[in-house]
Tab-separated table of C-alpha atoms and ligand atoms in Angstrom:
chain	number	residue	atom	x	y	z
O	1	UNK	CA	-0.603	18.119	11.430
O	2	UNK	CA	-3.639	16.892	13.739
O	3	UNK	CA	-7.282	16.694	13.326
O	4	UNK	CA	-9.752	16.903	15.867
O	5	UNK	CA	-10.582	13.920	18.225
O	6	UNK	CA	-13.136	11.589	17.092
O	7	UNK	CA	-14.928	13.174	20.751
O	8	UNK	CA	-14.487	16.345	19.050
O	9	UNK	CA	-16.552	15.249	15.792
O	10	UNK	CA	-19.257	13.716	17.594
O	11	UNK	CA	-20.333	16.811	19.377
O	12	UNK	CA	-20.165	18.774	16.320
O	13	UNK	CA	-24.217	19.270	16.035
O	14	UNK	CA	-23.548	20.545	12.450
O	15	UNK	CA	-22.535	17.240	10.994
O	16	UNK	CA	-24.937	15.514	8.797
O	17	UNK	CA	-27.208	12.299	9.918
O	18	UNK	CA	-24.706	10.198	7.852
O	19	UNK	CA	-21.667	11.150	8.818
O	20	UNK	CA	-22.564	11.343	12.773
O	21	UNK	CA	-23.840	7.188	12.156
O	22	UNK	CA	-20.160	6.680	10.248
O	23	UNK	CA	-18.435	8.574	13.356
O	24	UNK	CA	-19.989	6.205	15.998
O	25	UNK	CA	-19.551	3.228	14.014
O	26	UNK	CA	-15.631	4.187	14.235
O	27	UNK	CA	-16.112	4.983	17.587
O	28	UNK	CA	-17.543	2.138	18.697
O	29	UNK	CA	-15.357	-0.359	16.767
O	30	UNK	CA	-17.939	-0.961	14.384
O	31	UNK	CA	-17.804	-2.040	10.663
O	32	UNK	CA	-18.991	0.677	7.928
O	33	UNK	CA	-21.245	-1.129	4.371
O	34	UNK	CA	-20.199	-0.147	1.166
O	35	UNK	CA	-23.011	2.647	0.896
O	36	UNK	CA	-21.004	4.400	3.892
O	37	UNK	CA	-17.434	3.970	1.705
O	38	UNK	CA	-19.110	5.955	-1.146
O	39	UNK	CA	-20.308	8.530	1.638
O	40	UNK	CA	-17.369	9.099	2.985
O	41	UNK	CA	-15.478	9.260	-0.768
O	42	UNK	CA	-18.772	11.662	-1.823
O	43	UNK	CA	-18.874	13.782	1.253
O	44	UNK	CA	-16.400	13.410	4.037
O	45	UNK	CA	-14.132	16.660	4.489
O	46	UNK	CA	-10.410	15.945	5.442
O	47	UNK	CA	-10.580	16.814	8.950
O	48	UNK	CA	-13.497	14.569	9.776
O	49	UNK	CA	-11.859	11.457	7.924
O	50	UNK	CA	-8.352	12.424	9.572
O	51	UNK	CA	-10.377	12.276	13.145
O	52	UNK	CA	-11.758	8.599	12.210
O	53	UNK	CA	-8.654	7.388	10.851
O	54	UNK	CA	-6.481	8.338	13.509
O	55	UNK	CA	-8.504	7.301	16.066
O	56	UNK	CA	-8.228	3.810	14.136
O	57	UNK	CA	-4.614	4.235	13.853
O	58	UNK	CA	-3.998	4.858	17.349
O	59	UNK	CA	-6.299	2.250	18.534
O	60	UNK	CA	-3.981	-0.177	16.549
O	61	UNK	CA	-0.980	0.481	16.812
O	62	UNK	CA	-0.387	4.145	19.214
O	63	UNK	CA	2.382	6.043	17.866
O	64	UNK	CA	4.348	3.259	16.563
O	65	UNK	CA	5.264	3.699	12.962
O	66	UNK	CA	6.957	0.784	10.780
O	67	UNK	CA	9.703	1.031	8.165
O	68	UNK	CA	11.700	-1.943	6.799
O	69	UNK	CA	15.034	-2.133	5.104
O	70	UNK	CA	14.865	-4.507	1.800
O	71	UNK	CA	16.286	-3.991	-1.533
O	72	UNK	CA	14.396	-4.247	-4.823
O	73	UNK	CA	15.436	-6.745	-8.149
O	74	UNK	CA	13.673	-5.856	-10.898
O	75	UNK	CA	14.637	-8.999	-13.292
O	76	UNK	CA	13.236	-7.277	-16.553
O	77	UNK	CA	11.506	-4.242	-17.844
O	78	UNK	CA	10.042	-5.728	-20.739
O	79	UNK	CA	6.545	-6.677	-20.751
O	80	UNK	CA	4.065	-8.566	-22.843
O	81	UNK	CA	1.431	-6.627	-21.473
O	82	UNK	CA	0.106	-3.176	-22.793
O	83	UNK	CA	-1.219	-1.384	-19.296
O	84	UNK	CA	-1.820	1.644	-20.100
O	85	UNK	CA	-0.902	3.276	-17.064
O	86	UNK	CA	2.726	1.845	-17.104
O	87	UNK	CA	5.637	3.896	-17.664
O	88	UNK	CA	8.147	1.221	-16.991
O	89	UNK	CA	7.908	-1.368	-19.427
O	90	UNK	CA	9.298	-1.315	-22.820
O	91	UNK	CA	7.454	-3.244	-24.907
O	92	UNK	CA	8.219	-6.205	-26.741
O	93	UNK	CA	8.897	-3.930	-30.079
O	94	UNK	CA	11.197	-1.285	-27.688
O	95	UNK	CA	13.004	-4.420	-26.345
O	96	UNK	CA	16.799	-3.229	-27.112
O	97	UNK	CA	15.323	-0.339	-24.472
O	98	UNK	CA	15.292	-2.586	-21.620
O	99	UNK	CA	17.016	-4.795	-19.756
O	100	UNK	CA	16.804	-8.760	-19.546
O	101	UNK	CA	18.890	-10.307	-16.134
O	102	UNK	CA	19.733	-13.980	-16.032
O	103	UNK	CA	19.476	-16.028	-13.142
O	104	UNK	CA	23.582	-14.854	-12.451
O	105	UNK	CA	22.713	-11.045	-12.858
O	106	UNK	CA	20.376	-11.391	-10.344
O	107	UNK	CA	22.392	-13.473	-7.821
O	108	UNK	CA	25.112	-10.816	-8.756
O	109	UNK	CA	22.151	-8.336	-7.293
O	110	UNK	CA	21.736	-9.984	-4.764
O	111	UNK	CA	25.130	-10.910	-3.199
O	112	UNK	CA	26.150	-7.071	-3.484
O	113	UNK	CA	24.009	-7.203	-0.474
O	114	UNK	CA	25.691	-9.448	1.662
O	115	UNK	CA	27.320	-7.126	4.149
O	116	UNK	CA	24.331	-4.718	4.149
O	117	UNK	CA	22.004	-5.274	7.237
O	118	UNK	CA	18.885	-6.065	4.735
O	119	UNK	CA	15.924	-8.105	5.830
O	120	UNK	CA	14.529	-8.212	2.515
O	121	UNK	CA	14.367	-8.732	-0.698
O	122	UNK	CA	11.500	-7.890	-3.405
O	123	UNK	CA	11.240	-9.304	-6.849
O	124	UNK	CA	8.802	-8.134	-8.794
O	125	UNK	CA	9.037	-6.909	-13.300
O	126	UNK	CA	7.618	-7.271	-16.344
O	127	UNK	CA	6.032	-10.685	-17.470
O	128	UNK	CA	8.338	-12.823	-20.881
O	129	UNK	CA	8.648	-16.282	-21.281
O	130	UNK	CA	11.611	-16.920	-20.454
O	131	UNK	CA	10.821	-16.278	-16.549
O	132	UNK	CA	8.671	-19.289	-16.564
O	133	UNK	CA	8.182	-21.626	-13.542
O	134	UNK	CA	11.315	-23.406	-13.278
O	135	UNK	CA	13.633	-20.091	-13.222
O	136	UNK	CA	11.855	-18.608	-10.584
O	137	UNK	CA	11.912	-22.229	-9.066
O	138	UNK	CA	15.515	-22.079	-8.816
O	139	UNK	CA	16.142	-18.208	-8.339
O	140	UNK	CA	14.389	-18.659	-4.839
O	141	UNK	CA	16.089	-21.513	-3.590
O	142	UNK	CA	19.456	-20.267	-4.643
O	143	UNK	CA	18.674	-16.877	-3.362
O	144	UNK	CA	17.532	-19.125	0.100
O	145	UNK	CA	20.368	-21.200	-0.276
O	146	UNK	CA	22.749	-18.512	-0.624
O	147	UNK	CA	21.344	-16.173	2.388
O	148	UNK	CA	18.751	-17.527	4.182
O	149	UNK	CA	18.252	-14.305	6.947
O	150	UNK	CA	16.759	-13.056	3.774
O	151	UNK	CA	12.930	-12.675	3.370
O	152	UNK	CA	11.849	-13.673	-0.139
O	153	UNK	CA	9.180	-11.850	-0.942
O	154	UNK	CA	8.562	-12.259	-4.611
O	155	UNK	CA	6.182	-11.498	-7.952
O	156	UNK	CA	2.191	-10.786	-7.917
O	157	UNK	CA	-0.186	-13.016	-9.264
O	158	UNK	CA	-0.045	-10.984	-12.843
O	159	UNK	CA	3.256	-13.279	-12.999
O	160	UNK	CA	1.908	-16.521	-11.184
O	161	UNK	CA	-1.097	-16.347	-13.098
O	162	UNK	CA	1.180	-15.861	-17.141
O	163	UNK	CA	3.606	-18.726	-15.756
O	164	UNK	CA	1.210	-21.408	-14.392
O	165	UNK	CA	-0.818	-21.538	-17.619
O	166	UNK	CA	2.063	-21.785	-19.637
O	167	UNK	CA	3.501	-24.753	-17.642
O	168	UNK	CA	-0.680	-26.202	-17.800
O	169	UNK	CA	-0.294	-26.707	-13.745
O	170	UNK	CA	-3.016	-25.287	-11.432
O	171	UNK	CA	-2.976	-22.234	-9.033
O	172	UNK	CA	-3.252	-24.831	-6.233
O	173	UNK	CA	-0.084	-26.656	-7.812
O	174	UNK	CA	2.064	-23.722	-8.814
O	175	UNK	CA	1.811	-22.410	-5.553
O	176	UNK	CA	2.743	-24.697	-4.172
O	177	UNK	CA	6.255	-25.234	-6.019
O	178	UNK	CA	6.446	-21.711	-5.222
O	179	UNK	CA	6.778	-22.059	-1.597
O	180	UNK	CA	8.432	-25.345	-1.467
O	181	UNK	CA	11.001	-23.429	-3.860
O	182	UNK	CA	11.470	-20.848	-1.073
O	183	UNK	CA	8.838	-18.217	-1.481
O	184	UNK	CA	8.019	-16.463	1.565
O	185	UNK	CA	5.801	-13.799	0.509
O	186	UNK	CA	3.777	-12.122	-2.034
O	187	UNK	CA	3.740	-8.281	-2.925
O	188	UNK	CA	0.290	-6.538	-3.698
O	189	UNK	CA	1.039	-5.379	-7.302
O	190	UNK	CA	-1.228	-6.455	-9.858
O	191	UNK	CA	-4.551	-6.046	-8.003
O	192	UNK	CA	-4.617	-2.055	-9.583
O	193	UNK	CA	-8.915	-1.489	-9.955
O	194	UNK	CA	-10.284	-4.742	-10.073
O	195	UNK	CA	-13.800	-3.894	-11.659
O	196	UNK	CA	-13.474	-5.332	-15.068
O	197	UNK	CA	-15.223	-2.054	-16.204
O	198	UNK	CA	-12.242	0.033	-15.285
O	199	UNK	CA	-10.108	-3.070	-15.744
O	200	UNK	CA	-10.568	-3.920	-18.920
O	201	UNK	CA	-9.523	-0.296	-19.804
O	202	UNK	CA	-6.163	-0.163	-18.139
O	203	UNK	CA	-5.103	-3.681	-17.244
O	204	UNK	CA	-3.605	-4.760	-20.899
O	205	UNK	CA	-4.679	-8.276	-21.009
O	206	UNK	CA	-3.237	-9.564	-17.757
O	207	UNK	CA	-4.995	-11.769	-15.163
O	208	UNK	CA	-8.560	-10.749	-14.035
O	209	UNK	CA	-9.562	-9.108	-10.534
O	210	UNK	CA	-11.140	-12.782	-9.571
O	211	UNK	CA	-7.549	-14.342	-10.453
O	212	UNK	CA	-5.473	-11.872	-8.254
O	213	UNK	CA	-8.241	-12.384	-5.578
O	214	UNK	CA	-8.036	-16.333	-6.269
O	215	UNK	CA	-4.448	-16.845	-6.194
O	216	UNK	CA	-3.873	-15.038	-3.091
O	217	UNK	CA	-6.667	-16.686	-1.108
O	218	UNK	CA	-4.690	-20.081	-2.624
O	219	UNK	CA	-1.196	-18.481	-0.831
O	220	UNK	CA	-3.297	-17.450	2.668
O	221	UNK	CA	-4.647	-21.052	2.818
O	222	UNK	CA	-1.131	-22.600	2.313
O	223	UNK	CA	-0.804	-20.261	5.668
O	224	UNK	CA	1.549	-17.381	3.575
O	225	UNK	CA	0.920	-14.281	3.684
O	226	UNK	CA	0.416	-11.134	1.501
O	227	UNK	CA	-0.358	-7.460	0.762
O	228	UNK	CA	-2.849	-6.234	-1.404
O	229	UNK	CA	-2.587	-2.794	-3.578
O	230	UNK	CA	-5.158	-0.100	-5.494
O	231	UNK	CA	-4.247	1.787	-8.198
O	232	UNK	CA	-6.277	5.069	-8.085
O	233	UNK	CA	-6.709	8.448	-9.315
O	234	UNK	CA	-6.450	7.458	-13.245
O	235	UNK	CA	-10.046	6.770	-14.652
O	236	UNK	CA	-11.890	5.131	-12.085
O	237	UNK	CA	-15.049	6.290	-10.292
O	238	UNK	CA	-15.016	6.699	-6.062
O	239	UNK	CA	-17.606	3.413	-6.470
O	240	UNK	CA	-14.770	1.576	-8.260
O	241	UNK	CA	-12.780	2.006	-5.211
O	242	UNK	CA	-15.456	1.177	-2.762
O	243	UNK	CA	-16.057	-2.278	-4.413
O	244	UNK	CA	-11.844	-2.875	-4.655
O	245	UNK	CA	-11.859	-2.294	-1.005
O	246	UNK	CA	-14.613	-4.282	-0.692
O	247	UNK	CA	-13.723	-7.239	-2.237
O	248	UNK	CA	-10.245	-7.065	-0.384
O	249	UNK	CA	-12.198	-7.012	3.192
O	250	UNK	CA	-14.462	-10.288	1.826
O	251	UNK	CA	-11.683	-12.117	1.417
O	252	UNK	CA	-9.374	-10.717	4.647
O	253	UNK	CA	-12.678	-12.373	6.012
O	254	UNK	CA	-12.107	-15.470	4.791
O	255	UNK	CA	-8.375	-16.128	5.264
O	256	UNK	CA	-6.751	-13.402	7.698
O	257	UNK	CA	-3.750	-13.851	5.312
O	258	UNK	CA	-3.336	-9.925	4.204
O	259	UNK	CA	-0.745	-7.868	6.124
O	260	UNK	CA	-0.707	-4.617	4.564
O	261	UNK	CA	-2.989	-2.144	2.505
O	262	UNK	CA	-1.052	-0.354	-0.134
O	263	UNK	CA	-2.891	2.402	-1.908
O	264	UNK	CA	-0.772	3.156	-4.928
O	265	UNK	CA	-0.991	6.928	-6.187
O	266	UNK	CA	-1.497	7.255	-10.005
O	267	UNK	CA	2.002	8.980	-11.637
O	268	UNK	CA	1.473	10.573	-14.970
O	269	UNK	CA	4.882	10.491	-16.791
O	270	UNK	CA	5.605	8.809	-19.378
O	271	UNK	CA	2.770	6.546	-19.834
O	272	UNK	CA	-0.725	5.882	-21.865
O	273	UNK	CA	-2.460	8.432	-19.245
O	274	UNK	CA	-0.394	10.886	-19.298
O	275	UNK	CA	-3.036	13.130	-20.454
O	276	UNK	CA	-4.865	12.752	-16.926
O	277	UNK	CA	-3.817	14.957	-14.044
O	278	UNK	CA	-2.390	13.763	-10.834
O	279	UNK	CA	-4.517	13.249	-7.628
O	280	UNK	CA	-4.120	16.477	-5.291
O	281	UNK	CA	-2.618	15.587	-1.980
O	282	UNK	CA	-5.592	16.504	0.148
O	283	UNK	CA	-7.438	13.734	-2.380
O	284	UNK	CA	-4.378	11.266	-1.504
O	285	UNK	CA	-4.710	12.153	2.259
O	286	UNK	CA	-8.539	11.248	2.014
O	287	UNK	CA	-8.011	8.170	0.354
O	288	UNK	CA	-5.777	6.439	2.949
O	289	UNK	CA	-8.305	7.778	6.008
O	290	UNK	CA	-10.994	6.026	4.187
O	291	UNK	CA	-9.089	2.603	3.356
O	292	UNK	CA	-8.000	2.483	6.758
O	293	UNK	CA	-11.774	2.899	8.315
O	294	UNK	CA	-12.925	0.601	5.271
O	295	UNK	CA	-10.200	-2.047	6.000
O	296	UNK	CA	-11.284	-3.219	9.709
O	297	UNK	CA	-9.513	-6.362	9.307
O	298	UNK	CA	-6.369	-5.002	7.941
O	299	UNK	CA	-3.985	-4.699	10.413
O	300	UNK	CA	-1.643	-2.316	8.361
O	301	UNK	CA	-2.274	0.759	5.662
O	302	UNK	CA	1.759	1.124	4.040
O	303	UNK	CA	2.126	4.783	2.342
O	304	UNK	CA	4.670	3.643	0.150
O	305	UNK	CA	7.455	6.697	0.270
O	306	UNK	CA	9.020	6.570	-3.065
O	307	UNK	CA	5.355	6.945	-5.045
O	308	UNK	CA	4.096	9.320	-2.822
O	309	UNK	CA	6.660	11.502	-1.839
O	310	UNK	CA	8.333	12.005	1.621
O	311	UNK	CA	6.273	15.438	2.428
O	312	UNK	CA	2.857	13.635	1.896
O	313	UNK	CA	4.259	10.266	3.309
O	314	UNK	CA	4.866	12.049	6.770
O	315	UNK	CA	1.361	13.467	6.201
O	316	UNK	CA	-0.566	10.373	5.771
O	317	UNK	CA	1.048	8.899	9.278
O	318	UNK	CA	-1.775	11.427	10.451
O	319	UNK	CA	-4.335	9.360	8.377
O	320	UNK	CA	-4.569	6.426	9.071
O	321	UNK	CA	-1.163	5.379	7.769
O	322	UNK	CA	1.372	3.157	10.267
O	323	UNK	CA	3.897	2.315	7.734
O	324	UNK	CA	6.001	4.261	5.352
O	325	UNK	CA	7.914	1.182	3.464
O	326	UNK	CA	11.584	1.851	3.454
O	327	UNK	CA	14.241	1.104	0.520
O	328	UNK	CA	18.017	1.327	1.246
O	329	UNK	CA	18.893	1.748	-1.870
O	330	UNK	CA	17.822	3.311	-5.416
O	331	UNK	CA	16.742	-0.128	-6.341
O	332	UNK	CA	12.995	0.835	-7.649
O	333	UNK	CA	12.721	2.253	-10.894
O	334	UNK	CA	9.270	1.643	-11.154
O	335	UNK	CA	8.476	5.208	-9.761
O	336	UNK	CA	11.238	7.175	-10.764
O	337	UNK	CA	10.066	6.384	-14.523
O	338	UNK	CA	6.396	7.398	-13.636
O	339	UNK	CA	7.394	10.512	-11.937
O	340	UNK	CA	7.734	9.412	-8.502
O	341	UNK	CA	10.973	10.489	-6.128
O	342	UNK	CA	14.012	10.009	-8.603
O	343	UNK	CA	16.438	8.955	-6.189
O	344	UNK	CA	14.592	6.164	-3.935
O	345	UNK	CA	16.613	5.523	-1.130
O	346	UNK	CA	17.127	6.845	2.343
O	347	UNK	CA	19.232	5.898	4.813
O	348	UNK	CA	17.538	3.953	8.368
O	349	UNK	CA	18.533	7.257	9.933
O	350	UNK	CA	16.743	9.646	7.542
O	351	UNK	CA	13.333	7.258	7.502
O	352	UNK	CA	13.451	7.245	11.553
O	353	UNK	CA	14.122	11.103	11.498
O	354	UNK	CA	10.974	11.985	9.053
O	355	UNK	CA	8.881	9.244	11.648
O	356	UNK	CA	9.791	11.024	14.300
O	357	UNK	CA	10.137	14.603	12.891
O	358	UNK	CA	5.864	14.446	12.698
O	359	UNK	CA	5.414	13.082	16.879
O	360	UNK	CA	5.360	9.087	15.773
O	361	UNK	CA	7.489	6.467	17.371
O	362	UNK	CA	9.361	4.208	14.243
O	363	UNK	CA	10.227	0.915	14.434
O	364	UNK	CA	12.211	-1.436	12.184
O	365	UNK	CA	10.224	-4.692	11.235
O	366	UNK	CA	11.045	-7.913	9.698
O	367	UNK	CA	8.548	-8.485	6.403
O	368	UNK	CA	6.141	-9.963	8.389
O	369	UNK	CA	5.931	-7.454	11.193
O	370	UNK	CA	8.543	-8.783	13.574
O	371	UNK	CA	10.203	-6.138	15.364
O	372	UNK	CA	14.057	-5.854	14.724
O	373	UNK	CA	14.646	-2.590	16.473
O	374	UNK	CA	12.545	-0.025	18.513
O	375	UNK	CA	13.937	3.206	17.812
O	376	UNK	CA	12.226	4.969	20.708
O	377	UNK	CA	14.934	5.955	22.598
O	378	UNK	CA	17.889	5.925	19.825
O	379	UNK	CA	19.994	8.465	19.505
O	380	UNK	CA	22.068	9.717	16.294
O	381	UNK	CA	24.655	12.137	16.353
O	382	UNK	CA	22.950	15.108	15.210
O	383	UNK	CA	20.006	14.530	17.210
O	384	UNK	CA	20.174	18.037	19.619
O	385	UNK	CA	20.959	20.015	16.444
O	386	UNK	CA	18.013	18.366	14.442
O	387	UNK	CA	15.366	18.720	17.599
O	388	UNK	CA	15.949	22.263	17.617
O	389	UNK	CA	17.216	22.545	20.484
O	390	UNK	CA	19.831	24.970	21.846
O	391	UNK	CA	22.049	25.200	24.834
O	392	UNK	CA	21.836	28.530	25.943
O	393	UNK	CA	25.000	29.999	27.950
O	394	UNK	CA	25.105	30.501	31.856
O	395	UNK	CA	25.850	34.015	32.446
S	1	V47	O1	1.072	-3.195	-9.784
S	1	V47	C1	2.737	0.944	-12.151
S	1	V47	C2	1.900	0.261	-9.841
S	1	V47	C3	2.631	-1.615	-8.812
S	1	V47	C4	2.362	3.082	-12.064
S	1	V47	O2	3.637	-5.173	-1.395
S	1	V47	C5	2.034	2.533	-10.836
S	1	V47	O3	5.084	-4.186	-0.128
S	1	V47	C6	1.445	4.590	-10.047
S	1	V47	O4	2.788	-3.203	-5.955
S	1	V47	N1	1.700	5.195	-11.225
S	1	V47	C7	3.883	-2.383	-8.369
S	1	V47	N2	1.591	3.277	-9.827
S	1	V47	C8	4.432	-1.884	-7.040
S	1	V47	C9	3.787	-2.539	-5.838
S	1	V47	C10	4.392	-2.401	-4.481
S	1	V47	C11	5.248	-1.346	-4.209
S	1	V47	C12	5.808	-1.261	-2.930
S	1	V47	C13	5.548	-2.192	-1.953
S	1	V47	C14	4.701	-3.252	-2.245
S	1	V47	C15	4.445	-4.274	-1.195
S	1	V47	C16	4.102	-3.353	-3.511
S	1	V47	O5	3.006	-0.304	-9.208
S	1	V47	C17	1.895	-2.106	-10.015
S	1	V47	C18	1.056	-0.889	-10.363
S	1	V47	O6	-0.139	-0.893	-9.638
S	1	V47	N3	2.259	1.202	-10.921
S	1	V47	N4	2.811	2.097	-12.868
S	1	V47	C19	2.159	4.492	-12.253
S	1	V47	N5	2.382	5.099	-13.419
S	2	SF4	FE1	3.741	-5.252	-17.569
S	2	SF4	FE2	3.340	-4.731	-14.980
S	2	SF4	FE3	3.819	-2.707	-16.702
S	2	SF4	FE4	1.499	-4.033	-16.829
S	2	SF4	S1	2.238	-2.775	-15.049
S	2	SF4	S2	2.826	-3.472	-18.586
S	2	SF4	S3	2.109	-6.104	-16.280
S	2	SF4	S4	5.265	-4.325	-16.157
């Protein structure tokens, strides 16, 4: 699937004064204000916000299309908090439900790893007490100790936030243990809508949209970096988004410390909202073109595969998207349980096949965007069969 070049757009006469200003602006490199973002949400057809975000795309990064190979631990699907879009937790009263891991289970997770060719490893569940400061303290630097090749890349400031009050230490402070314990990175759950009208709504009590913000400014200025999320298509306006995205961009300002844009399709099984229909995949499609021409500063915008499905994750590396995530394993059950993909995992050959299967050129990067293998000119066994081609006989 292509849309028409961003040329193409600006010598459509029919386009309106607003959208022609928004086109150039792309064009020439330029930054669009918030009243554009609600333009573009209000009025911008598909086609014209594939054209921009492609452009972008391309601009960035060509053809090349990123995929990584980590493995998810999940240490507990019990929560204290009530979010109503969540389909994962059990709640403290459904506790027999769910599942508990000590610091052993999860070292148990993690050294069924060790002959796998993983770079990564993400940690990230539901908030009790018992996961307080010092066990996450000592679960990174055992998990460094044990293999250090492996990035760390662990919990969202929902967690930081619940554990450094409890221990009465500072954001500065905590996050510091954090990193001295052997963090490396931070996910971008958490941040869901941060206006506190929408918020307060969904978010069940945990931290604030100034905490997330706060406590990942405090990782970017211990030089760390991060990715930041949105939760959308639940019961937030297109203005809710605007100011999400633009909150994100003031502080990518400030610190250069986010990597990767993550906009996180609401799933409606099993959960509070389950009365709300999904977001149609032409909706989806727009909403990635118009974080990636929001998000100047963001170097990445991750379609994360297992939320959003592979069909509309090949799609979205036509707007705006470079990345496409890339579990190993069926290690996630975050998504299955909403109604995402039920089986998360594809092999490094079936992610490079659907890169390439829609023109794009996939690479294999290291968390932070190191590349560990261009896959431009690999070859797999099946390759002439799968490329349609056919050897036709001499006669
Ligand atoms: O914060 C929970 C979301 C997030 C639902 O940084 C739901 O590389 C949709 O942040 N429908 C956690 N979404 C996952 C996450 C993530 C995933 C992959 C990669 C990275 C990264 C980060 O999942 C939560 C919440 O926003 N979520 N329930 C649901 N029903
Ligand atoms: Fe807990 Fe996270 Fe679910 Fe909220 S989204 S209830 S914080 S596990």
């Amino acid at each position: 699937m292509s849309s028409p070049s961003i040329s193409t757009i600006l010598r459509d006469t029919k386009l309106s004064p607003g959208l022609r200003v928004i086109a150039e602006k792309v064009y020439a490199g330029d930054r669009i204000t918030p009243e554009e973002g609600q333009l573009l949400y209000d009025e911008a057809p598909l086609g014209y916000l594939g054209s921009l975000a492609n452009h972008i795309r391309e601009r960035k990064h060509g053809d090349k299309t990123y995929f990584n190979r980590n493995f998810h631990v999940e240490p507990t699907n019990v929560c204290l908090y009530t979010c109503t879009f969540c389909s994962y937790s059990r709640r403290i009263k459904k506790r027999e439900d769910g599942w508990e891991y000590s610091l052993d289970d999860i070292m148990d997770i993690v050294k069924s790893y060790d002959d796998k060719p993983v770079t990564e490893v993400h940690i990230v569940g539901g908030v009790l007490p018992q996961y307080d400061v010092p066990f996450y303290a000592e679960l990174f630097s055992r998990i460094r100790k044990h293999r250090p090749d492996l990035h760390v890349k662990a919990l969202t400031p929902v967690e930081y936030h619940y554990i450094f009050k409890k221990a009465k230490i500072s954001y500065e402070e905590g996050m510091a243990r954090m990193k001295e314990a052997g963090l490396q990175s931070m996910p971008g759950g958490g941040a869901e809508i941060f206006h506190p009208e929408i918020r307060d709504q969904i978010a069940g009590g945990k931290c604030s949209g100034e905490e997330w913000l706060r406590i990942h400014e405090i990782w970017h200025e211990l030089g760390m970096r991060s990715n930041a999320t949105m939760l959308y298509g639940h019961i937030e306006e297109y203005r809710h988004r605007v100011d999400h995205l633009e909150k994100l961009r003031e502080l990518q300002d400030k610190t250069g410390g986010f990597q990767t844009f993550i906009p996180l399709k609401f799933r409606n099984k099993n959960n509070e909202l389950s009365h709300l229909d999904e977001s149609t995949v032409v909706e989806d499609l727009r909403n990635y073109a118009i974080s990636r021409i929001y998000l100047d500063n963001f170097d990445h915008v991750k379609a994360y595969w297992p939320m959003i499905g592979r069909t509309t994750a090949q799609l979205s590396l036509a707007f705006g998207v470079d990345d496409i995530d890339g579990t190993i394993d069926d290690t996630t059950r975050i998504y299955s349980m909403a109604g995402g993909e039920q089986n998360p995992a594809l092999s490094t050959e079936a992610l490079v096949k659907m890169i390439r299967a829609v023109g794009r050129h996939p690479i294999e990067r290291g968390t932070l965007y190191e590349v560990i293998k261009d896959y431009k000119d690999v070859e797999f066994a099946d390759d002439k069969q799968y490329r349609g081609y056919t050897s036709l006989p001499v006669v």
